[in-house]
Amino acid sequence: MWLLRVPWALALLVTAASPDPSAAPLDPASIFADLSPAELRAVRTFLMERPELGLSPSRGGVLAKNSLFLVELLPPPKRVALRFLAHGGARPRREARAIVFFGAQAEPNITELAVGPLPRPSSYRVLGLKGRRAVPFWARPMTQLEYELLHEALVAALAPLEPLLLEATGFGFQNCSGRCLTFSDIAPRGLRPGERRTWLVLQRFVEGYFLHPVGLEVLLDHEAPDPRRWAVRQLWYNGRYFGSVREMAELHARGALPLVRLPEPPARHLFSSYEPRGRFFTGTPTEVHGAKVCEPQGRRYRLRGNRLEYGGWSLAFRLRSSAGLQLFDVRFGGERLAYELSVQEAIAFYGGHSPAAMQTKYMDAGWAMGASSYELARGVDCPETAAFLDAHHLLDADGPVRFARALCVFELPTGVPLRRHFDSDFQGGFNFYAGLEGRALVLRTTSTVYNYDYIWDFLLYPNGVLEAKVHATGYIHATFYTPQGRRYGSRVHSHLLGNIHTHLVHYKVDLDVAGTGNSFETMDIRFENISNPWSAGAR
């Protein structure tokens, strides 16, 4: 997943725009607040100054280095947090979770550290996996540096195919100016442990480039820490596999390689653009605003740092870089219903005829769903009346980066009464009518993981119902159309296949209904075939 000549936007960690936890009177909810920019800088400075870690800046340099990849809040243990919330007293030790890439060691690995106490860290400890297993270096997420090197390696390797690309697509890599090719990468990056070989889908770099594959997919081996050892291992073009760039180039030079010549993209009304076009046959006007949300007497909810209160509801929230929205200490009517409700992962499994399509199994937390929470547009992503909150990330960066308006909060009419009853007198009149307006409070953020835009909502209803909801939008992950590909998807444009796939969204739900000792069970229903006691012969 790479966008040519546009800054790669992994960069970054999150705070739900709460004030610096070290300043001013603190609400108990602040023990769950994301790290402030000052805390992020303090953690980074402390770790960079530890000689035994040997850390180098994240940006630039070589891949085989020790670098700080991620810093985010490490929430306190549940029992400690509950003791503080119930009885007060000393606040739980505030710590950060830091992920370090140790690429310059004899046995390169990825290590998680707990760093604290904040706001002035003085020590760290290793957060190990069960069995003290290490995470191997080849399993690391992609960084901006590796994407830049990947792009350079691809351009150099495909130089012999530049005539083929220009003839077939009108776009290229060499001195391309406004007619450049780009690529999207897929995961997993191999078939066996230790491999780091990625299929790259070449696309025209136009608006909505995800929908403009050119028919060429390239398997690039980037396992070695030295990019000079990277190489193209295989290629796929319009349904055929090739063992090398040289093989394809020689076939094209002899005129023995059938090309699919793509039409010139139009200057306006490109099918993949967001440019409004067309009219409704009903005549519904499109140049005037539709219905809007209003707050005739002001906001009915309250934000205090990272605490949100509405009706009978009270909760703490954060936006963690790695996975996204996380709620803590969720209460209704003063009673805790859940200790934690949080987004954990979004996964997409694909099928297809091309190698990239059949290999794609995205686990989107690997692209930092929380740190992909870009600015929300007032009046589109959230109503004009919404309250907006900033986020700060420190991910694959050399300092915290501010994302303006990354979260929003708003009250929303549901359009359906919460409850109502028309009490008929069955004589053309009624005894009474009663109804309650339906409303909900929405806490929203988005994750734009390259082509996909996930809109994440937690909704609080006045009757004690809490709903977690996700909307999937953006662009489909598509590949080049071939007749064989129709076994694995639908043809959605001239040279475009929408591949069959499945989305799985995972939440953590830690319920504390009537105390922490509760549990839950699932129940199955089966039919019992019995005689009907009031109707002889019926069952």
Coordinates of C-alpha atoms in Angstrom, one line a residue:
M1 CA 0.0 0.0 0.0
W2 CA 2.0 2.9 -1.3
L3 CA 1.2 6.3 -2.8
L4 CA 3.9 7.7 -5.2
R5 CA 5.2 11.1 -4.2
V6 CA 2.7 11.7 -1.4
P7 CA 4.0 11.5 2.2
W8 CA 3.2 8.1 3.6
A9 CA 0.9 8.6 6.5
L10 CA 1.6 5.9 9.0
A11 CA 3.5 8.4 11.0
L12 CA 2.2 8.8 14.4
L13 CA 0.4 8.0 18.0
V14 CA -2.8 9.2 19.6
T15 CA -4.3 11.2 22.3
A16 CA -8.0 12.0 22.5
A17 CA -7.2 15.7 22.8
S18 CA -7.2 15.5 26.5
P19 CA -5.1 18.0 28.5
D20 CA -1.7 17.1 29.7
P21 CA -2.4 14.6 32.6
S22 CA 0.3 16.3 34.6
A23 CA -1.5 19.7 34.6
A24 CA -4.6 20.9 36.5
P25 CA -7.0 18.9 38.6
L26 CA -7.4 15.4 37.2
D27 CA -10.6 13.5 36.6
P28 CA -10.3 9.8 37.5
A29 CA -11.0 9.1 33.8
S30 CA -7.6 10.6 32.9
I31 CA -5.8 7.4 34.0
F32 CA -7.1 6.1 30.6
A33 CA -6.2 9.3 28.6
D34 CA -3.8 9.0 25.7
L35 CA -0.3 10.4 26.1
S36 CA 0.1 14.1 25.6
P37 CA 2.6 15.5 23.1
A38 CA 4.9 16.3 26.1
E39 CA 4.7 12.8 27.4
L40 CA 5.4 11.3 23.9
R41 CA 8.5 13.5 23.6
A42 CA 9.6 12.6 27.1
V43 CA 9.4 8.8 26.4
R44 CA 11.2 9.2 23.1
T45 CA 14.0 11.4 24.6
F46 CA 14.5 8.9 27.5
L47 CA 14.8 5.9 25.2
M48 CA 17.0 7.7 22.7
E49 CA 19.4 8.5 25.5
R50 CA 19.7 4.9 26.7
P51 CA 23.2 3.8 25.4
E52 CA 22.3 0.1 25.7
L53 CA 19.4 0.5 23.2
G54 CA 21.5 2.2 20.6
L55 CA 18.5 3.8 18.9
S56 CA 18.8 5.8 15.7
P57 CA 16.2 8.2 14.2
S58 CA 13.2 6.6 12.6
R59 CA 13.5 8.5 9.3
G60 CA 16.3 8.0 6.9
G61 CA 19.4 5.8 7.4
V62 CA 19.4 2.1 6.8
L63 CA 16.9 -0.7 7.5
A64 CA 19.3 -2.7 9.7
K65 CA 19.2 -0.3 12.6
N66 CA 17.6 0.0 16.1
S67 CA 14.7 2.4 16.0
L68 CA 11.7 3.4 18.0
F69 CA 8.6 2.5 16.0
L70 CA 5.6 3.3 18.3
V71 CA 4.8 5.0 21.5
E72 CA 1.3 4.9 23.1
L73 CA -0.4 4.6 26.5
L74 CA 0.0 1.4 28.4
P75 CA -3.3 1.3 30.4
P76 CA -3.0 0.3 34.1
P77 CA -3.9 -3.3 35.1
K78 CA -7.6 -3.7 35.6
R79 CA -7.5 -4.5 39.3
V80 CA -5.3 -1.5 40.0
A81 CA -7.6 0.8 38.0
L82 CA -10.7 -0.5 39.6
R83 CA -9.3 -0.1 43.1
F84 CA -8.5 3.5 42.3
L85 CA -11.8 4.2 40.7
A86 CA -13.7 2.7 43.7
H87 CA -11.6 4.0 46.6
G88 CA -9.4 6.8 45.2
G89 CA -6.0 7.2 46.8
A90 CA -2.7 7.0 44.9
R91 CA -3.2 7.2 41.1
P92 CA -2.0 4.1 39.2
R93 CA 1.5 4.4 37.8
R94 CA 1.3 6.0 34.3
E95 CA 3.3 4.2 31.7
A96 CA 3.9 4.1 28.0
R97 CA 4.1 1.1 25.6
A98 CA 7.0 1.4 23.2
I99 CA 7.8 -0.8 20.3
V100 CA 11.4 -1.0 19.3
F101 CA 12.8 -2.5 16.1
F102 CA 16.2 -4.0 16.9
G103 CA 17.5 -4.5 13.4
A104 CA 21.2 -4.0 14.2
Q105 CA 21.5 -6.9 16.6
A106 CA 23.0 -10.3 16.0
E107 CA 19.5 -11.7 16.2
P108 CA 17.2 -8.9 14.9
N109 CA 13.8 -8.7 16.7
I110 CA 10.9 -6.6 17.7
T111 CA 10.6 -5.8 21.4
E112 CA 7.8 -4.1 23.4
L113 CA 8.8 -2.0 26.4
A114 CA 6.9 -0.5 29.3
V115 CA 8.3 2.9 30.0
G116 CA 7.6 5.1 33.1
P117 CA 6.7 6.6 35.3
L118 CA 5.2 9.5 33.4
P119 CA 5.5 12.4 32.9
R120 CA 9.3 12.0 33.7
P121 CA 10.3 8.4 32.7
S122 CA 13.2 6.9 34.5
S123 CA 13.1 3.2 33.7
Y124 CA 11.8 0.6 31.3
R125 CA 11.1 -3.1 31.3
V126 CA 10.5 -5.7 28.6
L127 CA 6.9 -6.8 27.9
G128 CA 7.5 -10.4 26.7
L129 CA 5.3 -12.9 25.0
K130 CA 4.4 -16.1 26.7
G131 CA 7.3 -18.5 26.8
R132 CA 9.6 -15.5 26.4
R133 CA 9.4 -15.8 22.6
A134 CA 10.8 -13.0 20.5
V135 CA 9.0 -11.4 17.6
P136 CA 11.3 -11.8 14.6
F137 CA 12.5 -8.8 12.7
W138 CA 11.0 -10.1 9.4
A139 CA 7.5 -9.9 10.9
R140 CA 7.7 -6.1 11.5
P141 CA 5.2 -3.7 10.0
M142 CA 6.3 -1.6 7.0
T143 CA 7.8 1.8 7.6
Q144 CA 8.0 4.8 5.4
L145 CA 11.7 4.1 4.9
E146 CA 11.1 0.6 3.6
Y147 CA 8.4 1.9 1.3
E148 CA 10.7 4.5 -0.1
L149 CA 13.4 1.8 -0.7
L150 CA 10.8 -0.5 -2.1
H151 CA 9.8 2.1 -4.6
E152 CA 13.4 2.8 -5.7
A153 CA 14.0 -0.9 -6.1
L154 CA 10.9 -1.4 -8.2
V155 CA 11.6 1.5 -10.5
A156 CA 15.2 0.3 -11.1
A157 CA 14.2 -3.3 -11.6
L158 CA 11.4 -2.5 -14.1
A159 CA 13.5 0.0 -16.2
P160 CA 13.7 -2.6 -19.1
L161 CA 9.9 -2.7 -19.2
E162 CA 9.5 1.1 -19.6
P163 CA 8.7 0.8 -23.3
L164 CA 6.1 -1.9 -22.6
L165 CA 4.5 0.1 -19.9
L166 CA 4.3 3.3 -22.0
E167 CA 2.9 1.5 -25.0
A168 CA 0.3 -0.4 -23.0
T169 CA -0.7 2.2 -20.4
G170 CA 0.6 5.6 -21.5
F171 CA 2.2 5.9 -18.1
G172 CA 5.6 5.0 -16.7
F173 CA 8.1 5.4 -13.9
Q174 CA 11.0 7.2 -15.6
N175 CA 10.7 11.1 -15.7
C176 CA 6.9 10.6 -15.7
S177 CA 5.8 14.0 -14.3
G178 CA 2.0 13.9 -14.4
R179 CA 1.7 10.5 -16.0
C180 CA 3.3 8.3 -13.4
L181 CA 2.6 4.7 -12.3
T182 CA 2.3 3.8 -8.6
F183 CA 1.7 0.6 -6.8
S184 CA -0.3 -1.0 -3.9
D185 CA 1.2 -3.7 -1.9
I186 CA -0.5 -6.6 -0.3
A187 CA 0.0 -8.9 2.7
P188 CA 1.0 -11.4 4.0
R189 CA 4.5 -11.0 2.6
G190 CA 5.3 -14.6 2.0
L191 CA 4.1 -18.2 2.3
R192 CA 6.5 -19.4 5.0
P193 CA 8.1 -17.9 8.2
G194 CA 11.1 -15.8 7.4
E195 CA 9.9 -14.7 4.0
R196 CA 9.4 -11.0 3.1
R197 CA 8.3 -11.1 -0.5
T198 CA 5.5 -8.8 -1.6
W199 CA 3.3 -8.8 -4.6
L200 CA 2.9 -5.3 -5.9
V201 CA 0.0 -4.2 -8.0
L202 CA 1.0 -1.5 -10.6
Q203 CA -1.6 1.2 -11.1
R204 CA -2.0 4.5 -12.9
F205 CA -1.5 7.4 -10.5
V206 CA -4.8 9.2 -11.1
E207 CA -7.7 10.0 -8.7
G208 CA -8.9 6.7 -7.3
Y209 CA -5.8 4.9 -8.5
F210 CA -6.9 1.8 -6.6
L211 CA -9.3 1.3 -9.5
H212 CA -6.7 1.6 -12.2
P213 CA -4.5 -1.5 -12.2
V214 CA -2.6 -1.8 -15.5
G215 CA -2.4 -5.7 -15.6
L216 CA 1.1 -6.1 -14.2
E217 CA 1.9 -7.5 -10.8
V218 CA 5.4 -8.0 -9.5
L219 CA 6.8 -10.2 -6.7
L220 CA 9.6 -8.3 -5.1
D221 CA 11.9 -10.0 -2.5
H222 CA 12.9 -7.5 0.2
E223 CA 13.9 -9.9 2.9
A224 CA 17.5 -8.9 3.1
P225 CA 18.3 -5.8 5.3
D226 CA 20.5 -4.5 2.5
P227 CA 18.3 -3.2 -0.4
R228 CA 21.0 -3.9 -2.9
R229 CA 20.1 -7.6 -2.5
W230 CA 16.5 -7.1 -3.3
A231 CA 15.2 -8.6 -6.5
V232 CA 12.1 -9.2 -8.6
R233 CA 11.4 -13.0 -8.4
Q234 CA 8.3 -13.3 -10.6
L235 CA 5.8 -11.2 -12.7
W236 CA 2.2 -11.7 -13.7
Y237 CA 0.8 -9.8 -16.7
N238 CA -2.8 -10.2 -18.0
G239 CA -3.1 -13.8 -16.8
R240 CA 0.4 -15.1 -17.6
Y241 CA 3.4 -15.6 -15.3
F242 CA 7.0 -14.7 -16.2
G243 CA 10.2 -15.7 -14.4
S244 CA 12.1 -12.5 -14.9
V245 CA 11.9 -8.9 -16.1
R246 CA 14.3 -9.8 -18.9
E247 CA 12.0 -12.5 -20.2
M248 CA 9.1 -10.1 -20.5
A249 CA 11.2 -7.4 -22.1
E250 CA 12.6 -9.7 -24.7
L251 CA 9.2 -11.1 -25.6
H252 CA 7.9 -7.5 -26.0
A253 CA 10.9 -6.5 -28.1
R254 CA 10.2 -9.4 -30.5
G255 CA 6.5 -8.6 -30.7
A256 CA 5.6 -11.9 -29.1
L257 CA 3.9 -10.5 -26.0
P258 CA 0.2 -9.6 -26.4
L259 CA -0.5 -6.3 -24.8
V260 CA -3.7 -4.9 -23.3
R261 CA -3.7 -1.2 -24.4
L262 CA -5.6 0.8 -21.9
P263 CA -7.7 3.8 -23.1
E264 CA -6.6 7.3 -22.2
P265 CA -8.1 8.4 -19.0
P266 CA -10.5 11.4 -19.5
A267 CA -9.5 14.8 -18.2
R268 CA -12.9 15.1 -16.5
H269 CA -15.6 12.7 -15.2
L270 CA -13.1 9.9 -14.5
F271 CA -15.2 7.0 -13.2
S272 CA -13.0 6.7 -10.1
S273 CA -13.2 10.3 -9.1
Y274 CA -15.4 11.9 -6.4
E275 CA -16.4 14.6 -8.8
P276 CA -20.3 14.9 -8.6
R277 CA -21.9 14.1 -11.9
G278 CA -25.3 13.0 -13.3
R279 CA -28.8 13.8 -12.4
F280 CA -31.6 11.8 -10.6
F281 CA -34.3 10.8 -13.0
T282 CA -36.9 11.9 -10.4
G283 CA -35.6 15.5 -10.6
T284 CA -34.6 15.6 -7.0
P285 CA -32.4 18.7 -6.7
T286 CA -28.7 18.0 -6.0
E287 CA -27.5 21.6 -5.7
V288 CA -29.3 22.3 -2.5
H289 CA -28.7 20.9 1.0
G290 CA -30.6 18.0 2.4
A291 CA -31.7 17.6 6.0
K292 CA -29.4 18.8 8.7
V293 CA -28.9 18.1 12.5
C294 CA -29.5 21.0 14.8
E295 CA -29.3 21.6 18.5
P296 CA -32.0 24.2 19.2
Q297 CA -31.1 24.7 22.8
G298 CA -27.4 23.8 22.8
R299 CA -25.4 20.7 23.5
R300 CA -26.9 18.1 26.0
Y301 CA -23.6 16.2 26.5
R302 CA -20.5 17.2 28.4
L303 CA -16.8 16.6 27.5
R304 CA -14.2 16.9 30.3
G305 CA -10.8 15.9 28.9
N306 CA -11.3 12.3 27.9
R307 CA -14.5 11.8 30.0
L308 CA -17.8 11.9 28.1
E309 CA -21.2 12.3 29.9
Y310 CA -24.6 12.1 28.4
G311 CA -28.0 11.3 30.0
G312 CA -27.3 8.4 32.3
W313 CA -24.0 7.6 30.6
S314 CA -20.5 8.3 31.7
L315 CA -17.3 6.8 30.2
A316 CA -13.6 7.4 29.5
F317 CA -12.2 7.1 26.0
R318 CA -9.0 7.1 24.1
L319 CA -7.8 6.6 20.5
R320 CA -4.8 4.3 20.4
S321 CA -2.5 4.4 17.4
S322 CA -2.4 0.6 16.9
A323 CA -6.1 -0.2 16.8
G324 CA -8.4 2.7 17.3
L325 CA -11.3 3.7 19.7
Q326 CA -11.2 2.3 23.2
L327 CA -13.8 2.9 25.9
F328 CA -13.1 2.4 29.6
D329 CA -15.2 2.5 32.8
V330 CA -18.6 2.6 30.9
R331 CA -21.4 3.4 33.4
F332 CA -25.1 3.9 33.1
G333 CA -27.0 5.4 36.0
G334 CA -23.8 5.3 38.1
E335 CA -23.4 1.5 37.6
R336 CA -20.4 0.1 35.7
L337 CA -21.6 -2.0 32.7
A338 CA -18.3 -2.6 31.1
Y339 CA -14.7 -2.0 32.0
E340 CA -13.5 -1.9 28.4
L341 CA -15.1 -1.8 24.9
S342 CA -12.6 -1.5 22.1
V343 CA -11.8 -2.0 18.5
Q344 CA -9.2 -4.7 18.1
E345 CA -8.8 -5.6 14.5
A346 CA -10.3 -5.5 11.0
I347 CA -9.4 -8.3 8.7
A348 CA -10.2 -8.9 5.0
F349 CA -9.6 -12.2 3.2
Y350 CA -9.6 -12.1 -0.6
G351 CA -9.8 -14.6 -3.5
G352 CA -8.8 -14.0 -7.1
H353 CA -7.1 -15.2 -10.2
S354 CA -4.1 -12.9 -10.1
P355 CA -1.4 -13.6 -7.5
A356 CA -1.9 -10.4 -5.5
A357 CA -5.7 -11.1 -5.2
M358 CA -5.3 -14.7 -4.1
Q359 CA -2.6 -13.8 -1.6
T360 CA -4.3 -10.8 0.0
K361 CA -5.2 -11.3 3.7
Y362 CA -5.1 -7.9 5.3
M363 CA -4.9 -7.5 9.1
D364 CA -5.4 -3.7 9.2
A365 CA -4.0 -3.1 12.7
G366 CA -0.7 -3.8 11.0
W367 CA -1.2 -0.5 9.2
A368 CA -2.1 1.3 12.5
M369 CA -5.8 1.8 12.3
G370 CA -5.8 4.4 15.1
A371 CA -3.0 6.4 13.5
S372 CA -4.9 6.4 10.2
S373 CA -7.5 8.7 11.8
Y374 CA -7.4 11.7 9.5
E375 CA -9.2 15.0 9.7
L376 CA -13.0 14.8 9.7
A377 CA -15.0 17.2 7.5
R378 CA -17.7 19.2 9.3
G379 CA -21.1 18.7 7.7
V380 CA -20.0 15.5 5.9
D381 CA -18.2 13.2 8.2
C382 CA -19.9 14.7 11.2
P383 CA -22.8 17.2 11.6
E384 CA -22.0 20.9 11.7
T385 CA -23.0 20.9 15.4
A386 CA -20.4 18.2 16.4
A387 CA -17.6 18.8 18.8
F388 CA -14.2 17.9 17.3
L389 CA -11.1 16.6 19.1
D390 CA -7.5 16.5 17.9
A391 CA -5.2 13.4 18.1
H392 CA -1.4 13.1 18.5
H393 CA 0.5 10.1 17.2
L394 CA 4.1 9.0 17.5
L395 CA 4.4 6.1 15.0
D396 CA 7.3 5.7 12.6
A397 CA 8.2 9.3 13.3
D398 CA 10.8 11.3 15.2
G399 CA 8.3 13.2 17.3
P400 CA 4.6 13.5 18.0
V401 CA 2.4 14.6 15.0
R402 CA -0.9 16.4 15.5
F403 CA -3.9 15.2 13.5
A404 CA -6.6 17.9 13.7
R405 CA -10.2 17.0 14.2
A406 CA -9.6 13.3 14.3
L407 CA -12.6 12.5 16.5
C408 CA -16.1 14.0 16.8
V409 CA -19.0 13.8 19.2
F410 CA -22.6 14.7 18.3
E411 CA -26.2 14.0 19.3
L412 CA -28.2 12.4 16.5
P413 CA -32.0 12.1 16.0
T414 CA -32.6 8.4 15.2
G415 CA -35.8 9.2 13.2
V416 CA -37.7 6.6 15.2
P417 CA -39.4 7.2 18.5
L418 CA -37.6 5.7 21.5
R419 CA -41.1 4.3 22.4
R420 CA -44.7 5.4 21.6
H421 CA -48.2 4.2 21.9
F422 CA -51.5 5.3 20.4
D423 CA -54.2 4.0 22.7
S424 CA -57.3 3.6 20.5
D425 CA -60.8 3.6 21.9
F426 CA -61.8 1.5 18.9
Q427 CA -64.6 4.0 18.2
G428 CA -62.7 6.4 15.9
G429 CA -60.9 8.2 18.8
F430 CA -58.3 7.5 21.4
N431 CA -57.8 7.4 25.1
F432 CA -54.2 8.9 24.9
Y433 CA -51.1 9.1 22.8
A434 CA -47.6 9.1 24.3
G435 CA -44.2 9.1 22.6
L436 CA -40.5 9.8 23.3
E437 CA -38.2 11.2 20.7
G438 CA -35.4 8.9 19.6
R439 CA -31.9 10.2 20.0
A440 CA -28.4 8.9 20.5
L441 CA -25.0 10.3 21.2
V442 CA -22.3 9.3 18.8
L443 CA -18.5 9.1 19.4
R444 CA -16.9 8.8 15.9
T445 CA -13.5 8.4 14.3
T446 CA -12.4 7.0 11.0
S447 CA -9.5 4.8 9.8
T448 CA -8.4 5.3 6.2
V449 CA -6.2 2.2 5.6
Y450 CA -5.3 3.2 2.1
N451 CA -8.2 2.2 -0.1
Y452 CA -10.6 1.4 2.7
D453 CA -12.3 4.0 4.9
Y454 CA -13.8 2.6 8.1
I455 CA -16.1 4.8 10.1
W456 CA -16.1 3.7 13.7
D457 CA -19.1 4.7 16.0
F458 CA -20.0 4.1 19.5
L459 CA -23.7 5.1 20.1
L460 CA -25.2 5.8 23.5
Y461 CA -29.0 5.6 23.8
P462 CA -31.0 7.2 26.6
N463 CA -32.6 3.8 27.5
G464 CA -29.3 2.2 28.5
V465 CA -28.5 0.6 25.1
L466 CA -24.9 0.9 23.8
E467 CA -24.2 0.1 20.1
A468 CA -20.9 -0.4 18.4
K469 CA -21.1 0.2 14.6
V470 CA -18.7 0.3 11.7
H471 CA -19.4 1.6 8.2
A472 CA -17.1 0.5 5.3
T473 CA -16.6 2.9 2.5
G474 CA -13.7 4.3 0.3
Y475 CA -12.6 2.2 -2.6
I476 CA -12.6 -1.5 -3.2
H477 CA -9.4 -3.5 -3.4
A478 CA -9.5 -4.5 -7.1
T479 CA -7.3 -6.2 -9.6
F480 CA -7.0 -6.3 -13.3
Y481 CA -9.8 -8.0 -15.2
T482 CA -9.2 -11.3 -17.0
P483 CA -11.9 -13.7 -18.1
Q484 CA -10.6 -16.3 -15.7
G485 CA -11.0 -13.8 -12.9
R486 CA -14.7 -13.9 -13.1
R487 CA -14.6 -17.2 -11.1
Y488 CA -13.5 -15.0 -8.2
G489 CA -15.3 -11.7 -8.5
S490 CA -17.4 -9.4 -10.7
R491 CA -16.3 -7.2 -13.6
V492 CA -17.0 -3.7 -12.4
H493 CA -15.4 -1.7 -15.3
S494 CA -13.7 -2.4 -18.6
H495 CA -10.4 -3.6 -17.1
L496 CA -11.4 -4.0 -13.5
L497 CA -12.3 -7.0 -11.3
G498 CA -14.0 -6.6 -7.9
N499 CA -12.6 -9.6 -6.0
I500 CA -14.7 -11.8 -3.7
H501 CA -13.7 -11.1 -0.1
T502 CA -14.9 -11.2 3.5
H503 CA -14.5 -8.6 6.2
L504 CA -14.1 -9.5 9.9
V505 CA -14.2 -6.8 12.5
H506 CA -13.1 -7.7 16.1
Y507 CA -14.0 -6.0 19.3
K508 CA -12.9 -6.6 22.9
V509 CA -15.9 -6.6 25.3
D510 CA -15.1 -6.8 29.0
L511 CA -18.5 -6.6 30.7
D512 CA -18.8 -5.8 34.4
V513 CA -22.6 -6.1 34.8
A514 CA -23.4 -6.3 38.5
G515 CA -19.7 -6.6 39.4
T516 CA -16.6 -8.1 38.0
G517 CA -17.5 -11.7 38.8
N518 CA -20.1 -12.1 36.1
S519 CA -19.9 -14.3 33.1
F520 CA -21.9 -15.0 30.0
E521 CA -23.1 -18.1 28.1
T522 CA -24.6 -18.7 24.7
M523 CA -27.9 -20.5 24.3
D524 CA -29.1 -22.6 21.4
I525 CA -32.8 -23.1 20.6
R526 CA -34.2 -26.4 19.5
F527 CA -37.8 -27.4 18.6
E528 CA -39.8 -29.8 20.7
N529 CA -42.5 -31.6 18.8
I530 CA -45.5 -32.1 21.2
S531 CA -49.2 -32.5 21.0
N532 CA -51.2 -29.2 21.1
P533 CA -53.1 -29.4 24.4
W534 CA -56.0 -27.2 23.1
S535 CA -56.3 -28.5 19.6
A536 CA -56.6 -32.3 19.3
G537 CA -54.6 -33.8 16.5
A538 CA -52.4 -30.7 16.0
R539 CA -48.7 -30.7 17.0

